[in-house]
Structures are given as structure tokens and as C-alpha cells.
PDB file of C-alpha atoms in Angstrom:
ATOM      1  CA  UNK A  24     -10.711 144.157  88.431  1.00 76.00           C
ATOM      2  CA  UNK A  25      -7.187 144.415  90.103  1.00 79.00           C
ATOM      3  CA  UNK A  26      -4.571 141.757  90.064  1.00 90.00           C
ATOM      4  CA  UNK A  27      -0.946 141.367  91.083  1.00 94.00           C
ATOM      5  CA  UNK A  28       1.800 139.122  89.351  1.00 94.00           C
ATOM      6  CA  UNK A  29       4.918 138.353  90.945  1.00 95.00           C
ATOM      7  CA  UNK A  30       7.493 136.024  89.505  1.00 92.00           C
ATOM      8  CA  UNK A  31       9.280 133.332  89.453  1.00 93.00           C
ATOM      9  CA  UNK A  32       7.301 131.421  92.002  1.00 94.00           C
ATOM     10  CA  UNK A  33      10.600 129.459  93.254  1.00 95.00           C
ATOM     11  CA  UNK A  34      14.311 130.185  92.446  1.00 96.00           C
ATOM     12  CA  UNK A  35      17.471 128.501  93.248  1.00 97.00           C
ATOM     13  CA  UNK A  36      20.388 130.768  92.917  1.00 97.00           C
ATOM     14  CA  UNK A  37      24.087 130.269  93.879  1.00 98.00           C
ATOM     15  CA  UNK A  38      25.907 132.481  96.151  1.00 97.00           C
ATOM     16  CA  UNK A  39      27.386 135.533  94.170  1.00 97.00           C
ATOM     17  CA  UNK A  40      24.887 135.645  91.545  1.00 97.00           C
ATOM     18  CA  UNK A  41      22.530 138.502  90.887  1.00 97.00           C
ATOM     19  CA  UNK A  42      18.603 138.460  91.438  1.00 96.00           C
ATOM     20  CA  UNK A  43      15.755 140.219  89.779  1.00 96.00           C
ATOM     21  CA  UNK A  44      12.145 139.493  90.982  1.00 96.00           C
ATOM     22  CA  UNK A  45       9.369 141.114  89.331  1.00 96.00           C
ATOM     23  CA  UNK A  46       5.819 142.441  90.323  1.00 97.00           C
ATOM     24  CA  UNK A  47       3.292 144.151  88.091  1.00 97.00           C
ATOM     25  CA  UNK A  48      -0.114 145.292  89.137  1.00 96.00           C
ATOM     26  CA  UNK A  49      -3.073 145.707  86.775  1.00 94.00           C
ATOM     27  CA  UNK A  50      -6.426 147.218  87.214  1.00 91.00           C
ATOM     28  CA  UNK A  51      -5.226 150.447  89.508  1.00 89.00           C
ATOM     29  CA  UNK A  52      -3.254 153.534  88.907  1.00 89.00           C
ATOM     30  CA  UNK A  53      -0.462 154.980  91.416  1.00 90.00           C
ATOM     31  CA  UNK A  54      -0.673 152.186  93.728  1.00 93.00           C
ATOM     32  CA  UNK A  55       1.680 151.795  96.757  1.00 93.00           C
ATOM     33  CA  UNK A  56       3.991 149.065  96.092  1.00 96.00           C
ATOM     34  CA  UNK A  57       5.737 146.800  98.546  1.00 96.00           C
ATOM     35  CA  UNK A  58       8.541 144.151  98.817  1.00 97.00           C
ATOM     36  CA  UNK A  59       8.332 141.875 102.153  1.00 96.00           C
ATOM     37  CA  UNK A  60      10.378 138.803 103.106  1.00 95.00           C
ATOM     38  CA  UNK A  61       9.536 136.303 105.473  1.00 91.00           C
ATOM     39  CA  UNK A  62      12.733 134.790 106.646  1.00 71.00           C
ATOM     40  CA  UNK A  63      12.954 133.127 110.141  1.00 69.00           C
ATOM     41  CA  UNK A  64       9.881 132.758 111.883  1.00 67.00           C
ATOM     42  CA  UNK A  65       6.212 133.510 110.604  1.00 66.00           C
ATOM     43  CA  UNK A  66       6.210 137.709 110.317  1.00 83.00           C
ATOM     44  CA  UNK A  67       6.824 139.819 107.052  1.00 92.00           C
ATOM     45  CA  UNK A  68       9.664 142.015 107.288  1.00 92.00           C
ATOM     46  CA  UNK A  69       9.240 145.189 105.190  1.00 94.00           C
ATOM     47  CA  UNK A  70      12.097 145.527 102.678  1.00 95.00           C
ATOM     48  CA  UNK A  71      11.016 148.469 100.501  1.00 96.00           C
ATOM     49  CA  UNK A  72       8.007 150.439  99.775  1.00 94.00           C
ATOM     50  CA  UNK A  73       7.103 152.975  97.030  1.00 94.00           C
ATOM     51  CA  UNK A  74       4.319 155.692  96.676  1.00 91.00           C
ATOM     52  CA  UNK A  75       5.212 156.789  93.389  1.00 91.00           C
ATOM     53  CA  UNK A  76       7.224 156.366  90.072  1.00 92.00           C
ATOM     54  CA  UNK A  77      10.892 156.462  91.172  1.00 88.00           C
ATOM     55  CA  UNK A  78      10.281 156.927  94.855  1.00 91.00           C
ATOM     56  CA  UNK A  79      11.589 154.103  96.650  1.00 93.00           C
ATOM     57  CA  UNK A  80      11.903 153.991 100.560  1.00 92.00           C
ATOM     58  CA  UNK A  81      14.315 151.441 102.171  1.00 90.00           C
ATOM     59  CA  UNK A  82      13.550 149.950 105.552  1.00 86.00           C
ATOM     60  CA  UNK A  83      16.241 147.370 106.242  1.00 80.00           C
ATOM     61  CA  UNK A  84      20.169 148.153 105.265  1.00 68.00           C
ATOM     62  CA  UNK A  85      20.941 145.059 103.392  1.00 79.00           C
ATOM     63  CA  UNK A  86      22.430 143.560 100.115  1.00 88.00           C
ATOM     64  CA  UNK A  87      19.108 144.263  98.072  1.00 94.00           C
ATOM     65  CA  UNK A  88      17.606 147.337  96.191  1.00 95.00           C
ATOM     66  CA  UNK A  89      14.360 148.134  94.519  1.00 96.00           C
ATOM     67  CA  UNK A  90      13.093 150.222  91.597  1.00 96.00           C
ATOM     68  CA  UNK A  91       9.814 151.277  90.079  1.00 96.00           C
ATOM     69  CA  UNK A  92      10.388 151.874  86.538  1.00 94.00           C
ATOM     70  CA  UNK A  93       6.640 151.922  85.740  1.00 94.00           C
ATOM     71  CA  UNK A  94       3.805 153.117  87.749  1.00 95.00           C
ATOM     72  CA  UNK A  95       2.658 149.275  88.070  1.00 95.00           C
ATOM     73  CA  UNK A  96       6.019 147.766  88.119  1.00 96.00           C
ATOM     74  CA  UNK A  97       8.357 146.957  91.072  1.00 97.00           C
ATOM     75  CA  UNK A  98      11.389 145.256  90.823  1.00 97.00           C
ATOM     76  CA  UNK A  99      13.738 143.503  93.732  1.00 96.00           C
ATOM     77  CA  UNK A 100      17.250 143.199  92.760  1.00 96.00           C
ATOM     78  CA  UNK A 101      20.728 142.343  93.994  1.00 96.00           C
ATOM     79  CA  UNK A 102      24.075 142.386  92.255  1.00 95.00           C
ATOM     80  CA  UNK A 103      25.449 139.416  94.535  1.00 96.00           C
ATOM     81  CA  UNK A 104      23.068 137.177  96.718  1.00 96.00           C
ATOM     82  CA  UNK A 105      24.461 136.248 100.101  1.00 95.00           C
ATOM     83  CA  UNK A 106      23.173 133.022 101.658  1.00 94.00           C
ATOM     84  CA  UNK A 107      21.110 135.166 104.195  1.00 91.00           C
ATOM     85  CA  UNK A 108      18.972 136.311 101.573  1.00 93.00           C
ATOM     86  CA  UNK A 109      17.359 133.061 101.319  1.00 92.00           C
ATOM     87  CA  UNK A 110      13.613 133.322 102.187  1.00 92.00           C
ATOM     88  CA  UNK A 111      10.027 133.844 101.162  1.00 94.00           C
ATOM     89  CA  UNK A 112       9.606 137.147  99.322  1.00 96.00           C
ATOM     90  CA  UNK A 113       6.196 138.919  98.761  1.00 97.00           C
ATOM     91  CA  UNK A 114       5.118 141.813  96.879  1.00 97.00           C
ATOM     92  CA  UNK A 115       2.045 143.871  97.622  1.00 97.00           C
ATOM     93  CA  UNK A 116      -0.005 146.802  96.539  1.00 95.00           C
ATOM     94  CA  UNK A 117      -2.640 149.092  98.112  1.00 93.00           C
ATOM     95  CA  UNK A 118      -4.087 152.704  97.593  1.00 87.00           C
ATOM     96  CA  UNK A 119      -3.620 154.915 100.119  1.00 76.00           C
ATOM     97  CA  UNK A 120      -6.891 155.537 102.012  1.00 68.00           C
ATOM     98  CA  UNK A 121      -8.475 154.893 105.340  1.00 61.00           C
ATOM     99  CA  UNK A 122     -10.321 151.733 104.376  1.00 72.00           C
ATOM    100  CA  UNK A 123      -8.159 150.160 101.686  1.00 85.00           C
ATOM    101  CA  UNK A 124      -6.267 146.917 102.580  1.00 92.00           C
ATOM    102  CA  UNK A 125      -3.017 145.555 101.081  1.00 94.00           C
ATOM    103  CA  UNK A 126      -3.267 142.807  98.240  1.00 95.00           C
ATOM    104  CA  UNK A 127      -0.529 140.238  98.069  1.00 96.00           C
ATOM    105  CA  UNK A 128       1.202 138.362  95.115  1.00 96.00           C
ATOM    106  CA  UNK A 129       1.544 134.697  95.318  1.00 95.00           C
ATOM    107  CA  UNK A 130       5.455 134.912  96.489  1.00 95.00           C
ATOM    108  CA  UNK A 131       8.542 133.954  95.601  1.00 96.00           C
ATOM    109  CA  UNK A 132      10.728 131.141  97.266  1.00 95.00           C
ATOM    110  CA  UNK A 133      14.318 132.089  97.058  1.00 95.00           C
ATOM    111  CA  UNK A 134      16.991 129.773  98.094  1.00 96.00           C
ATOM    112  CA  UNK A 135      20.473 130.790  97.725  1.00 96.00           C
ATOM    113  CA  UNK A 136      23.012 127.826  97.697  1.00 97.00           C
TER     114      UNK A 136
ATOM    115  CA  UNK B  13      12.021 152.374 114.514  1.00 54.00           C
ATOM    116  CA  UNK B  14       8.379 151.007 114.598  1.00 65.00           C
ATOM    117  CA  UNK B  15       7.439 148.290 116.684  1.00 87.00           C
ATOM    118  CA  UNK B  16       4.646 146.183 116.028  1.00 94.00           C
ATOM    119  CA  UNK B  17       4.449 143.068 118.583  1.00 95.00           C
ATOM    120  CA  UNK B  18       2.070 140.427 118.520  1.00 96.00           C
ATOM    121  CA  UNK B  19       1.283 137.836 121.207  1.00 96.00           C
ATOM    122  CA  UNK B  20       1.269 134.791 121.662  1.00 96.00           C
ATOM    123  CA  UNK B  21       3.558 133.470 118.944  1.00 94.00           C
ATOM    124  CA  UNK B  22       1.455 130.552 118.891  1.00 95.00           C
ATOM    125  CA  UNK B  23      -1.585 129.069 120.112  1.00 96.00           C
ATOM    126  CA  UNK B  24      -2.999 125.489 120.201  1.00 97.00           C
ATOM    127  CA  UNK B  25      -6.671 124.950 120.758  1.00 97.00           C
ATOM    128  CA  UNK B  26      -9.465 122.624 120.525  1.00 97.00           C
ATOM    129  CA  UNK B  27     -12.134 122.683 118.096  1.00 97.00           C
ATOM    130  CA  UNK B  28     -14.962 124.983 119.895  1.00 97.00           C
ATOM    131  CA  UNK B  29     -12.784 126.781 121.876  1.00 97.00           C
ATOM    132  CA  UNK B  30     -12.583 130.628 121.824  1.00 97.00           C
ATOM    133  CA  UNK B  31      -9.472 132.271 121.440  1.00 96.00           C
ATOM    134  CA  UNK B  32      -7.899 135.794 121.212  1.00 95.00           C
ATOM    135  CA  UNK B  33      -4.599 137.549 120.219  1.00 95.00           C
ATOM    136  CA  UNK B  34      -3.213 140.740 120.864  1.00 98.00           C
ATOM    137  CA  UNK B  35      -1.505 143.336 118.543  1.00 98.00           C
ATOM    138  CA  UNK B  36       0.379 146.377 120.044  1.00 97.00           C
ATOM    139  CA  UNK B  37       1.635 149.135 118.026  1.00 96.00           C
ATOM    140  CA  UNK B  38       2.902 152.861 118.336  1.00 92.00           C
ATOM    141  CA  UNK B  39       0.398 155.061 119.663  1.00 86.00           C
ATOM    142  CA  UNK B  40       1.447 158.065 117.693  1.00 87.00           C
ATOM    143  CA  UNK B  41       1.286 158.539 114.034  1.00 87.00           C
ATOM    144  CA  UNK B  42      -1.482 156.112 113.740  1.00 89.00           C
ATOM    145  CA  UNK B  43      -3.244 155.871 110.204  1.00 89.00           C
ATOM    146  CA  UNK B  44      -5.028 152.251 110.191  1.00 92.00           C
ATOM    147  CA  UNK B  45      -4.534 149.077 111.743  1.00 95.00           C
ATOM    148  CA  UNK B  46      -4.831 145.801 109.587  1.00 96.00           C
ATOM    149  CA  UNK B  47      -5.383 142.193 110.361  1.00 98.00           C
ATOM    150  CA  UNK B  48      -4.609 139.602 107.906  1.00 97.00           C
ATOM    151  CA  UNK B  49      -5.041 135.829 107.742  1.00 97.00           C
ATOM    152  CA  UNK B  50      -2.391 133.698 106.309  1.00 95.00           C
ATOM    153  CA  UNK B  51      -2.838 130.109 105.472  1.00 93.00           C
ATOM    154  CA  UNK B  52       0.056 127.913 104.201  1.00 87.00           C
ATOM    155  CA  UNK B  53       0.566 127.834 100.475  1.00 86.00           C
ATOM    156  CA  UNK B  54      -1.497 130.988 100.164  1.00 91.00           C
ATOM    157  CA  UNK B  55      -1.057 134.650 100.319  1.00 93.00           C
ATOM    158  CA  UNK B  56      -2.046 136.943 103.268  1.00 95.00           C
ATOM    159  CA  UNK B  57      -5.845 138.157 102.923  1.00 96.00           C
ATOM    160  CA  UNK B  58      -7.134 140.794 105.005  1.00 96.00           C
ATOM    161  CA  UNK B  59      -9.667 140.342 107.346  1.00 97.00           C
ATOM    162  CA  UNK B  60     -10.169 143.820 108.796  1.00 96.00           C
ATOM    163  CA  UNK B  61      -9.071 147.350 108.166  1.00 94.00           C
ATOM    164  CA  UNK B  62      -9.568 149.434 111.368  1.00 94.00           C
ATOM    165  CA  UNK B  63      -9.003 153.307 111.755  1.00 91.00           C
ATOM    166  CA  UNK B  64     -11.176 154.519 114.654  1.00 92.00           C
ATOM    167  CA  UNK B  65     -10.313 154.381 118.181  1.00 95.00           C
ATOM    168  CA  UNK B  66     -12.802 152.303 119.821  1.00 95.00           C
ATOM    169  CA  UNK B  67     -13.925 150.377 116.536  1.00 94.00           C
ATOM    170  CA  UNK B  68     -15.030 147.044 116.608  1.00 97.00           C
ATOM    171  CA  UNK B  69     -15.341 145.084 113.347  1.00 97.00           C
ATOM    172  CA  UNK B  70     -17.194 141.489 112.949  1.00 97.00           C
ATOM    173  CA  UNK B  71     -16.809 139.000 110.236  1.00 96.00           C
ATOM    174  CA  UNK B  72     -18.604 135.816 110.836  1.00 96.00           C
ATOM    175  CA  UNK B  73     -17.001 134.161 114.118  1.00 97.00           C
ATOM    176  CA  UNK B  74     -14.364 136.546 114.119  1.00 98.00           C
ATOM    177  CA  UNK B  75     -14.059 140.003 115.281  1.00 98.00           C
ATOM    178  CA  UNK B  76     -11.497 142.647 116.351  1.00 98.00           C
ATOM    179  CA  UNK B  77     -11.048 145.791 118.568  1.00 98.00           C
ATOM    180  CA  UNK B  78      -9.053 148.861 118.464  1.00 98.00           C
ATOM    181  CA  UNK B  79      -7.728 151.149 121.021  1.00 97.00           C
ATOM    182  CA  UNK B  80      -5.452 153.862 119.246  1.00 95.00           C
ATOM    183  CA  UNK B  81      -4.667 155.708 122.423  1.00 94.00           C
ATOM    184  CA  UNK B  82      -3.009 152.778 124.270  1.00 94.00           C
ATOM    185  CA  UNK B  83      -1.782 151.207 121.020  1.00 95.00           C
ATOM    186  CA  UNK B  84      -3.545 147.871 121.019  1.00 96.00           C
ATOM    187  CA  UNK B  85      -5.892 145.807 118.933  1.00 98.00           C
ATOM    188  CA  UNK B  86      -7.492 142.467 119.859  1.00 98.00           C
ATOM    189  CA  UNK B  87      -8.659 139.739 117.297  1.00 98.00           C
ATOM    190  CA  UNK B  88     -11.230 137.328 118.771  1.00 98.00           C
ATOM    191  CA  UNK B  89     -12.354 133.874 117.193  1.00 98.00           C
ATOM    192  CA  UNK B  90     -15.440 132.286 118.707  1.00 97.00           C
ATOM    193  CA  UNK B  91     -16.012 128.625 118.483  1.00 97.00           C
ATOM    194  CA  UNK B  92     -12.573 128.017 116.810  1.00 97.00           C
ATOM    195  CA  UNK B  93     -12.695 125.235 113.684  1.00 97.00           C
ATOM    196  CA  UNK B  94      -9.915 123.386 112.225  1.00 97.00           C
ATOM    197  CA  UNK B  95     -10.202 125.601 109.152  1.00 96.00           C
ATOM    198  CA  UNK B  96      -9.362 128.481 111.329  1.00 97.00           C
ATOM    199  CA  UNK B  97      -5.795 127.127 111.391  1.00 97.00           C
ATOM    200  CA  UNK B  98      -3.525 129.736 110.136  1.00 96.00           C
ATOM    201  CA  UNK B  99      -1.182 132.650 111.083  1.00 95.00           C
ATOM    202  CA  UNK B 100      -2.850 135.899 112.069  1.00 97.00           C
ATOM    203  CA  UNK B 101      -1.000 138.935 111.118  1.00 96.00           C
ATOM    204  CA  UNK B 102      -1.570 142.575 112.142  1.00 97.00           C
ATOM    205  CA  UNK B 103       0.022 145.485 110.381  1.00 96.00           C
ATOM    206  CA  UNK B 104       0.314 149.089 111.296  1.00 94.00           C
ATOM    207  CA  UNK B 105      -0.125 151.792 108.226  1.00 92.00           C
ATOM    208  CA  UNK B 106       2.078 154.805 109.388  1.00 87.00           C
ATOM    209  CA  UNK B 107       0.326 158.027 108.872  1.00 76.00           C
ATOM    210  CA  UNK B 108       3.137 159.551 106.786  1.00 63.00           C
ATOM    211  CA  UNK B 109       1.793 157.532 103.944  1.00 68.00           C
ATOM    212  CA  UNK B 110       2.438 154.209 102.572  1.00 85.00           C
ATOM    213  CA  UNK B 111       4.621 152.494 105.086  1.00 91.00           C
ATOM    214  CA  UNK B 112       2.875 149.291 106.079  1.00 93.00           C
ATOM    215  CA  UNK B 113       4.712 147.447 109.182  1.00 94.00           C
ATOM    216  CA  UNK B 114       3.590 143.848 110.043  1.00 95.00           C
ATOM    217  CA  UNK B 115       4.046 142.151 113.395  1.00 94.00           C
ATOM    218  CA  UNK B 116       5.567 138.637 113.517  1.00 93.00           C
ATOM    219  CA  UNK B 117       1.813 136.953 113.660  1.00 94.00           C
ATOM    220  CA  UNK B 118       0.237 134.480 115.684  1.00 96.00           C
ATOM    221  CA  UNK B 119      -0.017 131.047 114.339  1.00 95.00           C
ATOM    222  CA  UNK B 120      -3.185 129.330 115.443  1.00 97.00           C
ATOM    223  CA  UNK B 121      -3.465 125.444 115.432  1.00 97.00           C
ATOM    224  CA  UNK B 122      -7.336 124.079 116.028  1.00 97.00           C
ATOM    225  CA  UNK B 123      -7.381 120.436 116.719  1.00 96.00           C
ATOM    226  CA  UNK B 124     -10.686 118.440 115.743  1.00 94.00           C
TER     227      UNK B 124
END
């Protein structure tokens, strides 16, 4: 069966420090991978998605970047965190198809202080 | 820019009430429309994946309809229960492949 691992669960980082959040998927090949953020409000803002190794689409200009060094690994990074980067980050995967849903990791609560 | 809009933003109902939410999305470049349920301290979980205009899907007391030509979907909950309290999210899957855009969600609170 497929599983998704996202870590860490919580993180407190000072302003200006770097960030690396990692997400890995098991049990599937060539998944679509996503990074979302829930900041203000309840919705999920799409930050990045990837349909293959090295293919990253950025949705929102910001202080973050993403990489996909391996088929089932998706990394969210920042060189220098801002206060506005605080929020709840979710990684998700899916397989492109008409009747397939997205599956989410447990999320990372990032607080920039 | 793809806009996925949900209404209302929040809803407070009594146990036993029936309720419905709306999701509006672009009527072009449609691939699929998803509904998710997001409970506090948990990850979002899919309720429905809808692809065809006119689709109606049902899971227990929850059902959903889809109109791709006019760009909207309704989610219905019949006889709400306190355990239905959650945020309900819809998401639009863009037909260029892969891009999954979420609405802001409807937060439902069901009082016993």
C-alpha cells in the first residue's frame, strides 16, 4: 500500500534561518507531488507541484523553493525564512487519472520567530 | 489565474439539519473536481472525485453534484451529526495535468 511521510511535524525557526522540509512517498511510481500551505484562513494554497523528477512548477512567487531529487522525494526549502513563512505546510501525492484523489502527509507546523 | 471559490465560509447548524455547500470553478480546462473533508489535527481525506458533467455521487448521508458547463458543484449533508463537524474543501484538477487548486473551504459546525 502507498504511504506518505512528511517531517518534521513541528518546527520553530528564527527569521533569516534556512528551511528544509522533506516528503517521501512509498508504494507508487512517478506520482504527482504537491506542497501546500495553510496560512490565514482555512484553505490550502498551492505552492509547488511536480509531475516528474526535476520538473517543478511554482504557483506563488515567494521566499520558498522546491526540488525533486528522486521520483518519490519532494523537498521544500528556503535560504532565509521570513515571519510571513509561518504556517501549516502539507505535502500530498496523486497519480494523474480521472478518478484518483490526492493523499496528504501529516503536515508541518512552522513558526518563524 | 485559476479561482476556486467556496461558500459559505462557515456554517453552524443543529444536529439533524440538512445543509449544502457550493464550490465554483473555471468552466474551461476541466479535468476533475474533488471534495475533501478536513478534521482538526488530521490530514484532508477525499470524499468524492467527480469527472463527468451531471455526475452525482453519494457516500452515506453525504452527496455531491457536478455541473462542469457552468462551473459549480454542490455538496449536501443530510441529517447533520456532530461528527460531521469539519472543514470541507473542494479542489479543481486542471487538464494540463497535475495542477490541483483548492478553494478556501467551508467550516461546518454541528451542535448536538
